[in-house]
Tab-separated table of C-alpha atoms and ligand atoms in Angstrom:
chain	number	residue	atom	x	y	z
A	1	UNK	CA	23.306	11.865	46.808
A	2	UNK	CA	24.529	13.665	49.464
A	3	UNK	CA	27.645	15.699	49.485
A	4	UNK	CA	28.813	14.402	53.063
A	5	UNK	CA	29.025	10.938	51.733
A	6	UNK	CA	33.033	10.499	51.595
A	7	UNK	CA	34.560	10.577	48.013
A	8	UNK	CA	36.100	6.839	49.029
A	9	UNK	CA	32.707	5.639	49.857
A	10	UNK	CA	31.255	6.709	46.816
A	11	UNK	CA	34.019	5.543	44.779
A	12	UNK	CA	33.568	1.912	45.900
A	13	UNK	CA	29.914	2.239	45.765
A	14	UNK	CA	29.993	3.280	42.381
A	15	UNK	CA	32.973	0.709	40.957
A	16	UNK	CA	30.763	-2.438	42.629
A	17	UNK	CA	27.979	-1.281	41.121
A	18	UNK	CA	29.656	-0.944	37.715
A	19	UNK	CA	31.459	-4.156	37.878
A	20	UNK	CA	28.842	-6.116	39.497
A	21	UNK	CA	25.583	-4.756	37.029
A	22	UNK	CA	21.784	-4.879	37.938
A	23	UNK	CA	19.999	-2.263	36.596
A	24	UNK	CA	18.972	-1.463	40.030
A	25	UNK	CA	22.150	-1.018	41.869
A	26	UNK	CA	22.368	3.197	42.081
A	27	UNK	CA	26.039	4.342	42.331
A	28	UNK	CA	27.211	7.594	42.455
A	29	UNK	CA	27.748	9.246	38.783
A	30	UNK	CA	29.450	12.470	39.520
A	31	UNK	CA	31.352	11.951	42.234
A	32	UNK	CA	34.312	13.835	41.032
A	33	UNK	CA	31.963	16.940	40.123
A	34	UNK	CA	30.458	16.489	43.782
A	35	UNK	CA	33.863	16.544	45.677
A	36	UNK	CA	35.111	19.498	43.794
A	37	UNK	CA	31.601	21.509	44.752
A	38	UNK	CA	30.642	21.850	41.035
A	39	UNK	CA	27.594	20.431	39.377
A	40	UNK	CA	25.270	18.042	41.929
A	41	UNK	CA	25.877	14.350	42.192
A	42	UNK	CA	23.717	12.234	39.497
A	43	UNK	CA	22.364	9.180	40.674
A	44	UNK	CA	22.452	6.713	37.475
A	45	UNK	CA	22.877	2.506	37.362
A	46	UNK	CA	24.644	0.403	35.344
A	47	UNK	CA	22.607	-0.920	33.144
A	48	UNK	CA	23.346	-4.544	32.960
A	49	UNK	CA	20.600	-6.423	31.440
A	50	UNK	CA	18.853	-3.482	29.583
A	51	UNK	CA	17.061	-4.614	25.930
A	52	UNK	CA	17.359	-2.649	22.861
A	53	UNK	CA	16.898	-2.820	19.627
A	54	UNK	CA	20.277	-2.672	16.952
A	55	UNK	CA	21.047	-3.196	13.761
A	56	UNK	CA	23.696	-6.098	13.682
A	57	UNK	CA	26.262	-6.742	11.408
A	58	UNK	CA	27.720	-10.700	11.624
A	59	UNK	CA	30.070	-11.490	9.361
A	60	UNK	CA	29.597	-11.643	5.760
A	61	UNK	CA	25.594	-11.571	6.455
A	62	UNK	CA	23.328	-8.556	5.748
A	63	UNK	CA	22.559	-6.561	8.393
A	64	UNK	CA	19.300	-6.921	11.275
A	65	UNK	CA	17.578	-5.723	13.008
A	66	UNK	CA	18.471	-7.590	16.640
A	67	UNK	CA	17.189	-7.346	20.431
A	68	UNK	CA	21.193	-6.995	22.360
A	69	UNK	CA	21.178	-7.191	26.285
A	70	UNK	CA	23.914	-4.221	27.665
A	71	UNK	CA	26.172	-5.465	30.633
A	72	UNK	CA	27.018	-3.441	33.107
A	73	UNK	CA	28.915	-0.717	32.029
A	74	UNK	CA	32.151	0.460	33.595
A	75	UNK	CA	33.905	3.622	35.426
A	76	UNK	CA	34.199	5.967	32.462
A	77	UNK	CA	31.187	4.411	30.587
A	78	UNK	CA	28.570	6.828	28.875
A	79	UNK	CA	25.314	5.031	28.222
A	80	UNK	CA	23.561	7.151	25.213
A	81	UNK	CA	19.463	6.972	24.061
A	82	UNK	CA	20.219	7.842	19.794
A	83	UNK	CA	18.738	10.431	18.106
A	84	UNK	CA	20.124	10.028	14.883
A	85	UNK	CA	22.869	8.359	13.278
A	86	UNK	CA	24.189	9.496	9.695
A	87	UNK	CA	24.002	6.148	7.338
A	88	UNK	CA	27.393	7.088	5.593
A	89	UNK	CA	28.159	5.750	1.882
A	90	UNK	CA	31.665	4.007	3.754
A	91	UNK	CA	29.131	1.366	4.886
A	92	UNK	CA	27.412	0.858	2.259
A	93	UNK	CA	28.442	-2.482	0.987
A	94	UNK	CA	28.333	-4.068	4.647
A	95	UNK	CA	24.974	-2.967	4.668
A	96	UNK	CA	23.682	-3.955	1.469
A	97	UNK	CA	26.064	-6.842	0.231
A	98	UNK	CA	26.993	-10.651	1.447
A	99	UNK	CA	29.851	-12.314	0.490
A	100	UNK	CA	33.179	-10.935	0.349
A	101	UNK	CA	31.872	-7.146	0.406
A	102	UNK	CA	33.553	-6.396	-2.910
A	103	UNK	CA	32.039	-3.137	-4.967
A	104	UNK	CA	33.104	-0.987	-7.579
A	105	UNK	CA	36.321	0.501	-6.460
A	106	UNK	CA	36.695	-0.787	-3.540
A	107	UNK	CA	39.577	-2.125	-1.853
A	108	UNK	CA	40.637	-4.761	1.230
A	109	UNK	CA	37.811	-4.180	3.626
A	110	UNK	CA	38.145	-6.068	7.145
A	111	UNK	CA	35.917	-8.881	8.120
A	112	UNK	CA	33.533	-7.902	11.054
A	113	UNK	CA	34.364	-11.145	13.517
A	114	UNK	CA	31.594	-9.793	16.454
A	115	UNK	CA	28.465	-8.941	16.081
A	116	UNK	CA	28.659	-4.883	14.862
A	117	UNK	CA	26.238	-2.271	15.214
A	118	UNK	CA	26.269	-0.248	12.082
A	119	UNK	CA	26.283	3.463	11.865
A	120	UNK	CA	29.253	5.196	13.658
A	121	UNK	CA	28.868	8.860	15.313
A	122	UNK	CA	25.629	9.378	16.542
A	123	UNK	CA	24.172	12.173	18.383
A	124	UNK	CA	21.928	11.273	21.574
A	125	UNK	CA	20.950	11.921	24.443
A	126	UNK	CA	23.051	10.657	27.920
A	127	UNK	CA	21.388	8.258	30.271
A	128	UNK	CA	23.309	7.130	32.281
A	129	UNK	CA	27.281	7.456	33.377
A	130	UNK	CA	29.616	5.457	35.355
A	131	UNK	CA	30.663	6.700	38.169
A	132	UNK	CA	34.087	8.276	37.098
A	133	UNK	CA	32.938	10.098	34.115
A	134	UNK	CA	33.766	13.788	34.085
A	135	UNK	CA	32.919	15.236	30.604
A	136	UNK	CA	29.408	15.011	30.597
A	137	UNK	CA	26.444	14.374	32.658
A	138	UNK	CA	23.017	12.359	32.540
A	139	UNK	CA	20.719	14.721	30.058
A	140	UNK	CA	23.389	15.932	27.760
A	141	UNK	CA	23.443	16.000	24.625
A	142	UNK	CA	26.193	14.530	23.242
A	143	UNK	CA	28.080	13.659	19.336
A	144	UNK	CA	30.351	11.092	18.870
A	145	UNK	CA	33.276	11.376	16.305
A	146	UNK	CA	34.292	8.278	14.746
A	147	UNK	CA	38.000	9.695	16.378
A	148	UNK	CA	38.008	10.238	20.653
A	149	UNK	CA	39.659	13.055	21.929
A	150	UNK	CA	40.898	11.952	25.483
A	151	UNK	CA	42.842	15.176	25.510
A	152	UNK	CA	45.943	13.322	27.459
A	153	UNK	CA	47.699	10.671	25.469
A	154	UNK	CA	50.619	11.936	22.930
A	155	UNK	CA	48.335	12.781	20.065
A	156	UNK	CA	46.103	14.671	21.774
A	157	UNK	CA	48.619	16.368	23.302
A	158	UNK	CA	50.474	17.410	20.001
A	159	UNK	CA	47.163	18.756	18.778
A	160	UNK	CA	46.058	15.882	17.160
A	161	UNK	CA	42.929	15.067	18.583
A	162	UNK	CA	42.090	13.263	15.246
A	163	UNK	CA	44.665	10.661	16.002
A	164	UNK	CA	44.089	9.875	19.588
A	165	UNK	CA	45.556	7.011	20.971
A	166	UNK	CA	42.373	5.796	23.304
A	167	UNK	CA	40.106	5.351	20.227
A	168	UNK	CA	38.558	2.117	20.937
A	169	UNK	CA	34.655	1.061	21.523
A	170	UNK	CA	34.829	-1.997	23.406
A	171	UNK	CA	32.319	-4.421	23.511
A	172	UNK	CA	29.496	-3.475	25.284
A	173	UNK	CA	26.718	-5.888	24.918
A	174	UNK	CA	26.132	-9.385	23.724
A	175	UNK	CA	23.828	-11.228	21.023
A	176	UNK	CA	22.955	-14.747	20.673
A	177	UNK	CA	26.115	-15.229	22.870
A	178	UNK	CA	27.477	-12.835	20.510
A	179	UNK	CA	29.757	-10.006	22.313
A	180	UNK	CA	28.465	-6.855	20.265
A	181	UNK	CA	30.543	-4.064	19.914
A	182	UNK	CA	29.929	-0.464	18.308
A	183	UNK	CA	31.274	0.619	14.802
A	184	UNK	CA	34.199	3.171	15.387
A	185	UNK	CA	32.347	5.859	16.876
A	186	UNK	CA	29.908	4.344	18.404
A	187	UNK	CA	27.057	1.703	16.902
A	188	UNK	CA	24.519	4.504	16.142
A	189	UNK	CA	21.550	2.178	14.672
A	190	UNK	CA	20.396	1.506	17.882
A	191	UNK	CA	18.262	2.373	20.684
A	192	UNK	CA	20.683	2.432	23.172
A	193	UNK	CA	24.626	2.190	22.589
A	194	UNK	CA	28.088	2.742	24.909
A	195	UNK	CA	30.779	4.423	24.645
A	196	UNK	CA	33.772	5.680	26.626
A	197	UNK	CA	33.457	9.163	27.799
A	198	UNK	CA	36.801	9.970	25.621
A	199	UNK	CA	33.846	9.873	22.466
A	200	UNK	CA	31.080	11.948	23.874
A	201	UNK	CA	31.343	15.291	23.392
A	202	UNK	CA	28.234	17.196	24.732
A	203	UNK	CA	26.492	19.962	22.826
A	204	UNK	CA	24.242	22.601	23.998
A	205	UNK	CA	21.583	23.297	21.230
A	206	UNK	CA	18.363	22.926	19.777
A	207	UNK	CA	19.951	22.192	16.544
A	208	UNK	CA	17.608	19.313	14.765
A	209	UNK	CA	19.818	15.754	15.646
A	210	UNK	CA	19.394	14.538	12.385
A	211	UNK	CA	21.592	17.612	11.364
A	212	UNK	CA	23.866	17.276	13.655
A	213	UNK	CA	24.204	13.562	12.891
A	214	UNK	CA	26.201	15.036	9.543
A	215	UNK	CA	29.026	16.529	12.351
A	216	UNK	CA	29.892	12.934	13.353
A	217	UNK	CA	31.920	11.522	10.341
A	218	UNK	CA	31.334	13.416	6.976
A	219	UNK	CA	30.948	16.718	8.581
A	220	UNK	CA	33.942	16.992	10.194
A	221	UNK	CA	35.878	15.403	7.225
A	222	UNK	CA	34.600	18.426	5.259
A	223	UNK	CA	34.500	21.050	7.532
A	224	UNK	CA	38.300	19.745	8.830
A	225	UNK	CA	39.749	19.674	5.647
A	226	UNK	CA	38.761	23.575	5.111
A	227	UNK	CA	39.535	25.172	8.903
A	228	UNK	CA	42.024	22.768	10.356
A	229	UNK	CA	45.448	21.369	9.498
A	230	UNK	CA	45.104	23.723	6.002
A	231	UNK	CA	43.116	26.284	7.405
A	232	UNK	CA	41.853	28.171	4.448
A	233	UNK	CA	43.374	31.652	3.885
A	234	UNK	CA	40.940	34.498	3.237
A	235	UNK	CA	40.806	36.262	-0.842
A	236	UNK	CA	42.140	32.686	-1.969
A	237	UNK	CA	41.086	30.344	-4.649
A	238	UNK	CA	39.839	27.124	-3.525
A	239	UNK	CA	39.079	23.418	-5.749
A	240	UNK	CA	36.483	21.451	-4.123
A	241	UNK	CA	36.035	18.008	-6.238
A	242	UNK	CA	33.602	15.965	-5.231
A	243	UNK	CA	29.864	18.207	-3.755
A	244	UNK	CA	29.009	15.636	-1.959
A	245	UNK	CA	28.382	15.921	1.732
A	246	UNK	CA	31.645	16.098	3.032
A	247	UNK	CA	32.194	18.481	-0.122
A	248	UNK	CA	29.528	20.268	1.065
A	249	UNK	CA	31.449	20.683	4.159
A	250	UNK	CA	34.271	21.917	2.691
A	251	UNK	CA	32.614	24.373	0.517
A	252	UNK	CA	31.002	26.020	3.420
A	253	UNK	CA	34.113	26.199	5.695
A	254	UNK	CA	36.020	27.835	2.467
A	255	UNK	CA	32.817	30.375	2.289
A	256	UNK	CA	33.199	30.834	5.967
A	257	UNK	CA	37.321	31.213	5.968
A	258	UNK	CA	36.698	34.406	3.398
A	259	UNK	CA	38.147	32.197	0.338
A	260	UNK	CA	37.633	34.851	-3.373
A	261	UNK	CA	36.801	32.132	-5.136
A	262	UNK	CA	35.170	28.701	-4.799
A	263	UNK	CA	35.104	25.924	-7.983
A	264	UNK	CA	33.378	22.894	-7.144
A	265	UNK	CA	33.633	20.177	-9.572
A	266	UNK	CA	30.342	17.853	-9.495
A	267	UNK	CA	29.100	15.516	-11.793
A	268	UNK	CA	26.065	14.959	-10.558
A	269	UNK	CA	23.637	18.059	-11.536
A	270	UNK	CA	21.059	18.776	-8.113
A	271	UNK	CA	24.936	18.264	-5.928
A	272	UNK	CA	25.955	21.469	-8.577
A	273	UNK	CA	23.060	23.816	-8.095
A	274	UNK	CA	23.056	23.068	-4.088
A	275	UNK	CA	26.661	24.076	-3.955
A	276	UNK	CA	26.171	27.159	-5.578
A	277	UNK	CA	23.655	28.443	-3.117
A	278	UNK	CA	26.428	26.954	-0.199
A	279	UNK	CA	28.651	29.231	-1.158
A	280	UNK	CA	30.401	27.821	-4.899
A	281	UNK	CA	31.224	30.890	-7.135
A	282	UNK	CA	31.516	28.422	-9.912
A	283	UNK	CA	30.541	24.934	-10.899
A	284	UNK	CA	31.900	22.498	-13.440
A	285	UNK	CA	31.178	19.430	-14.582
A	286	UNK	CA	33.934	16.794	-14.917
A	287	UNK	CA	32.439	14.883	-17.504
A	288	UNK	CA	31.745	18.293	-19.692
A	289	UNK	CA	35.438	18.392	-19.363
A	290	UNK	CA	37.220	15.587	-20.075
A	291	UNK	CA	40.657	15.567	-20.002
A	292	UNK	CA	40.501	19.684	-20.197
A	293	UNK	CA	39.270	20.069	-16.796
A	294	UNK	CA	43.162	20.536	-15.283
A	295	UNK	CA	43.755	22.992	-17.329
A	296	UNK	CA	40.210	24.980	-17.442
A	297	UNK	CA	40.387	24.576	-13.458
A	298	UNK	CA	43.967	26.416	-13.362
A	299	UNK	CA	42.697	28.835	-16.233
A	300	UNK	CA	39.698	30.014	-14.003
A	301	UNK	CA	42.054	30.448	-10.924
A	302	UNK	CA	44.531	32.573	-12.859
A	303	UNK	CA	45.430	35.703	-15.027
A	304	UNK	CA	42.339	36.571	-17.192
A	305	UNK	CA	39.958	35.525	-14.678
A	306	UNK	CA	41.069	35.890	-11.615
A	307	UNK	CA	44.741	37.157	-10.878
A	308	UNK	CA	47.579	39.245	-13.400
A	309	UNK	CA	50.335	36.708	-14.565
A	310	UNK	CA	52.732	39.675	-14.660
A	311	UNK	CA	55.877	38.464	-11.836
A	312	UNK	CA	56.426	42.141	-11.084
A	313	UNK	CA	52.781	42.594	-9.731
A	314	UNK	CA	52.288	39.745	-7.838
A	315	UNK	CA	51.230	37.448	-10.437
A	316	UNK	CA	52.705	34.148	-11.798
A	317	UNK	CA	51.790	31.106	-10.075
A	318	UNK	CA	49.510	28.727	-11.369
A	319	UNK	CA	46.167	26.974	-10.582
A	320	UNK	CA	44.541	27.514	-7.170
A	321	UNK	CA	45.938	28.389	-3.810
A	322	UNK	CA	43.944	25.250	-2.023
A	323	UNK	CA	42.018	22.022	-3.339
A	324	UNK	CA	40.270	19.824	-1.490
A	325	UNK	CA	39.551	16.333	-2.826
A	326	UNK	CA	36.451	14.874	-1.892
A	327	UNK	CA	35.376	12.178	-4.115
A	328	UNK	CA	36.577	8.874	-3.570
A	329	UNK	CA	35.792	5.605	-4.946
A	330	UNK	CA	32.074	4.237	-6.336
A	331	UNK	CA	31.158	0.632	-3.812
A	332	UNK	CA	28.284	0.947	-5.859
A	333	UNK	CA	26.759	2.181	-8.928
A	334	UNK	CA	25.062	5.033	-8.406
A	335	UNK	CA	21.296	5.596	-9.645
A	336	UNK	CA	22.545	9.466	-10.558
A	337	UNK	CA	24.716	10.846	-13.273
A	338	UNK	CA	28.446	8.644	-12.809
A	339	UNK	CA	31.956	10.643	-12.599
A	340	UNK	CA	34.500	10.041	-14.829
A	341	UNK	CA	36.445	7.357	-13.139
A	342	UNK	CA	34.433	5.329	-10.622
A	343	UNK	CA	37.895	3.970	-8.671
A	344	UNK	CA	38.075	7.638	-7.478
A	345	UNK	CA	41.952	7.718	-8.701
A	346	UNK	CA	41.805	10.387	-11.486
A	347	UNK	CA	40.171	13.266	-9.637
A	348	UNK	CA	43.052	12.285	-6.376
A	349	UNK	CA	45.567	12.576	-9.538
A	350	UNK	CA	43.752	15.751	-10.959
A	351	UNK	CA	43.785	17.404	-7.683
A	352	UNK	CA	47.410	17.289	-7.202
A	353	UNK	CA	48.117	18.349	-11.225
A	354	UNK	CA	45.602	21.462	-10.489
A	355	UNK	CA	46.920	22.304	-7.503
A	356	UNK	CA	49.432	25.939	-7.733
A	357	UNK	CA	53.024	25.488	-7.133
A	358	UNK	CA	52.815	26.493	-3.773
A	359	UNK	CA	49.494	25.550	-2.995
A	360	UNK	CA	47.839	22.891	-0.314
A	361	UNK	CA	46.550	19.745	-1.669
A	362	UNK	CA	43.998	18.372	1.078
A	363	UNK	CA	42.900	14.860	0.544
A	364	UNK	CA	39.464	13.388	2.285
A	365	UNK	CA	38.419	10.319	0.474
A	366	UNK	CA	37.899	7.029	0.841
A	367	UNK	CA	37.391	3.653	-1.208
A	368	UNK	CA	40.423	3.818	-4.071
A	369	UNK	CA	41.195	0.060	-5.098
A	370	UNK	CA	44.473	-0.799	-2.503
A	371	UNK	CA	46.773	-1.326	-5.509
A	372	UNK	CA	46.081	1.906	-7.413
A	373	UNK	CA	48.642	4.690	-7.209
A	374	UNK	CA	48.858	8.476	-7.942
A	375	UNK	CA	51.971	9.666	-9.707
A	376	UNK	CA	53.928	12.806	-8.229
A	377	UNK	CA	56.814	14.136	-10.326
A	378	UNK	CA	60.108	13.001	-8.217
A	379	UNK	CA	61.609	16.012	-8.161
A	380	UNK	CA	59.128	18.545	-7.682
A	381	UNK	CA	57.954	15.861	-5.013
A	382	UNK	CA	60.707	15.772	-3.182
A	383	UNK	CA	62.318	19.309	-3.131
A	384	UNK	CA	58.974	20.924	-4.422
A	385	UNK	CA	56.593	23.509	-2.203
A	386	UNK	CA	53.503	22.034	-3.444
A	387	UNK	CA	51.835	21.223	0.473
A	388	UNK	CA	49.989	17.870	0.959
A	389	UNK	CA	47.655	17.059	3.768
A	390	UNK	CA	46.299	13.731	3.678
A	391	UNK	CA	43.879	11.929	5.795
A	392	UNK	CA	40.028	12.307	6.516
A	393	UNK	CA	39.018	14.379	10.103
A	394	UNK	CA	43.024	15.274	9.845
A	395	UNK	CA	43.457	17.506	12.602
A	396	UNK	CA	39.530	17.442	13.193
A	397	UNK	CA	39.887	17.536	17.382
A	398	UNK	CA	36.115	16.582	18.233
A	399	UNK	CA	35.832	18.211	21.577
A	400	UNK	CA	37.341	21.875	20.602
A	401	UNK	CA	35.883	21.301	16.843
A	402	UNK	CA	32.410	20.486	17.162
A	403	UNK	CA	31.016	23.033	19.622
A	404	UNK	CA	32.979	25.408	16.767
A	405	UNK	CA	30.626	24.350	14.090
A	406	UNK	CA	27.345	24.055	15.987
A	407	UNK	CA	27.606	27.653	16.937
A	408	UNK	CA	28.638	28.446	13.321
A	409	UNK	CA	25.175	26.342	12.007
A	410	UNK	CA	23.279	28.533	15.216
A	411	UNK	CA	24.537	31.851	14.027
A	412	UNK	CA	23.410	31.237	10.304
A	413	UNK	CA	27.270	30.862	9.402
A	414	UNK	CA	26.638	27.706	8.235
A	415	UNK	CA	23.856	26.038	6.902
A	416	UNK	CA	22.796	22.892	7.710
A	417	UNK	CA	19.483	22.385	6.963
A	418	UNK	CA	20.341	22.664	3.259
A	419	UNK	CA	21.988	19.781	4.368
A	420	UNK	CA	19.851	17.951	6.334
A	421	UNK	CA	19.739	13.873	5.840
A	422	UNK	CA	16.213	12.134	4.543
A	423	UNK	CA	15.686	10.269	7.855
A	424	UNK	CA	14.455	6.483	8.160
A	425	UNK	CA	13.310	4.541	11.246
A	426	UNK	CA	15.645	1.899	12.398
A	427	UNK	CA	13.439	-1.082	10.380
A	428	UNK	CA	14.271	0.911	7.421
A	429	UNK	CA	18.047	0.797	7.951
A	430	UNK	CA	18.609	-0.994	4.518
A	431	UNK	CA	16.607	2.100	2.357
A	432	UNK	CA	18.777	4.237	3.928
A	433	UNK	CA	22.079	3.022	3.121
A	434	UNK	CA	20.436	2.176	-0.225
A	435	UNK	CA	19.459	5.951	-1.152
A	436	UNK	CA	22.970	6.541	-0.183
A	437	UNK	CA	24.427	4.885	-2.332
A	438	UNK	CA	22.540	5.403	-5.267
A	439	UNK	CA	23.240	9.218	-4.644
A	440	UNK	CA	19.710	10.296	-5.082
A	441	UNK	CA	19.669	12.232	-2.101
A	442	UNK	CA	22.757	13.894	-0.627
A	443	UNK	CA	22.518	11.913	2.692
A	444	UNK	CA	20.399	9.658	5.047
A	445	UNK	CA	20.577	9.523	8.181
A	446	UNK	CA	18.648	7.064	10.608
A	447	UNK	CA	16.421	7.864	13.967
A	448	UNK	CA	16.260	4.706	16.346
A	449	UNK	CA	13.999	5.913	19.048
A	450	UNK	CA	11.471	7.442	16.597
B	501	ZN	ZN1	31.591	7.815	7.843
B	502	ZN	ZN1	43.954	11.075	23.064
């Protein structure tokens, strides 16, 4: 496309094209980029009509594998081949159970009413773009976070980038007369999915996909809850419960934030010994522990171990300086050793028991039965200095975060091949939600296009 074509003429060029579809209508892709002499104009389509293969989520059925037909996309449409999409243990129980999508622990979960792709966050390759897209360009690659970061609206402008305000996957392609949508995120078991460009963050590496599927939801959970709203402080002493993979996460960004000390608290033995070579000074087993494990978690972050409990030489306090909770509740029983309470309650109460005085409490997890409750004291609640920061991805901005952690994973910083998910082809969907929730391997991750 040439750069003498006017910017109005390409603009209405490219908007019939995206409104009107036919895969082959070209429109201008770039023509923002063009007019402001930066990176050539991409010549692209808008896909309408264009087969691929999803996995599809209806209602209380079990997932399937599905041939959807993409519409024409719009302006700020990013049309994305997938690489890999993490299966994450959140869907288990829409993946693996009819009915009413009750499991162990689990609470209200909401009906899907369209036709769903399963999988949310992917990493892929872009394909095509509509023709107001600015953030990335046909051949990137890109992650999607289950949260956008459009970088304008209030929360994104008050730093939260994990709460934007345009986080929405529209519809994108239809079913059976079905309209199919994406999962938050993006649908990543598919060949082919949509998003707005608000999701697609592109990343510049040769970084395996199927690790850098992990960044999309449990990654930056993790990773977030150690370097973002609570960034940990070097020569502390951090609690990580739960060494799963957004554990994991955590354990590493604690390692890489210069924290003394490290506990993680695992029930499940192969999750133990991996943490310790992640970067765990200790380990300990909850259900060694019992009701003890409060106290021998404070005991191991204070006086005899650790610190001096004399006030005059900056002693006293105790229990650690940060815990991160990341255990949450059981959807299904695992085929691996089980944790002391499958609701996932206890270790949220534990966590904030263990916690120092003056600590930070971060909370990641998911799954708690909706009419369970933690119990502060009022008191030290209310006029206490005991921090709490709740909320998976909080403060987790995707498009400042990510390109953070895939240069920390290039440099050796972190390591995420120790990490890296058992991958499944897209007809083996199920077995990879299923090894996910039975635990035996720390994660699973799917590859459409392989
Ligand atoms: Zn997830
Ligand atoms: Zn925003």
């Amino acid at each position: 496309m040439s750069s003498k074509v006017s910017r109005r003429s390409l603009l209405k060029k490219g908007a019939a094209a995206a409104m009107g579809g036919g895969a082959a209508a070209l429109i201008a892709g770039d023509t923002l980029a063009a007019q402001q002499g930066g990176a050539p104009a991409i010549l692209t389509n808008a896909q309408g009509g264009r087969k691929a293969k999803a996995v599809l989520k209806y209602r209380n059925e079990l997932p399937t594998v599905e041939e959807i037909t993409l519409r024409a996309i719009g302006g700020r449409d990013v049309v994305i081949r997938v690489e890999a999409c993490q299966a994450c243990y959140s869907q288990v129980t829409q993946a693996l159970v009819t009915g009413n999508q009750t499991g162990l622990g689990l609470g209200r979960e909401t009906p899907l009413t369209r036709a769903t792709i399963l999988g949310h966050g992917l990493v892929g390759v872009v394909e095509a773009i509509g023709p107001q897209v600015q953030k990335v360009q046909v051949g990137d690659r890109v992650i999607t976070c289950q949260h956008a970061q459009c970088g304008v609206c209030y929360a994104c402008l008050r730093m939260r980038g994990d709460r934007c305000m345009n986080n929405s996957v529209p519809s994108f392609a239809s079913f059976d007369g079905k309209e199919v949508t994406g999962a938050l995120g993006g649908g990543g078991f598919t060949e082919v999915t949509v998003v707005p460009e608000e999701y697609a963050v592109p990343v510049f590496t040769d970084i395996p996909p199927a690790q850098l599927s992990n960044i999309s939801c449990v990654g930056s959970c993790g990773f977030g809850a150690a370097t973002t709203m609570a960034p940990v402080e070097m020569a502390t002493d951090v609690v990580v419960l739960g060494a799963g993979i957004v554990g994991m996460h955590a354990i590493q960004g604690a390692r890489i934030r210069g924290a003394s000390q490290i506990i993680a608290v695992e029930p499940i033995r192969y999750r133990r010994e991996l943490a310790l070579k992640l970067g765990a000074t200790a380990v300990v087993d909850p259900n060694v522990e019992g009701d003890n494990l409060v106290k021998k978690l404070q005991e191991m972050c204070t006086s005899r171990v650790a610190k001096t409990d004399r006030r005059f030489a900056g002693g006293g306090y105790v229990g650690p300086d940060y815990v991160i909770e990341a255990v949450g509740g059981d959807r299904m029983k695992p085929k691996t050793e089980v944790g002391p309470d499958p609701t996932g309650v206890l270790p949220l109460q534990q966590g904030w028991d263990l916690c120092s005085a003056i600590g930070t409490y971060v909370t990641t997890s998911i799954g708690q039965p909706w009419d369970a409750n933690v119990k502060f004291p009022a008191a030290n609640w209310s006029d206490g200095a005991k921090h709490h920061i709740p909320g998976s991805q909080g403060g987790f901005g995707s498009r400042k975060e990510i390109p953070r952690l895939v240069r920390l994973i290039e440099t050796g910083q972190f390591n995420m091949k120790a990490l890296a998910p058992k991958t499944f082809p897209l007809s083996q969907t199920k077995q990879a939600f299923q090894e996910a929730a039975d635990r035996t391997v720390m994660v699973t991750a799917v590859t459409p296009n392989s």
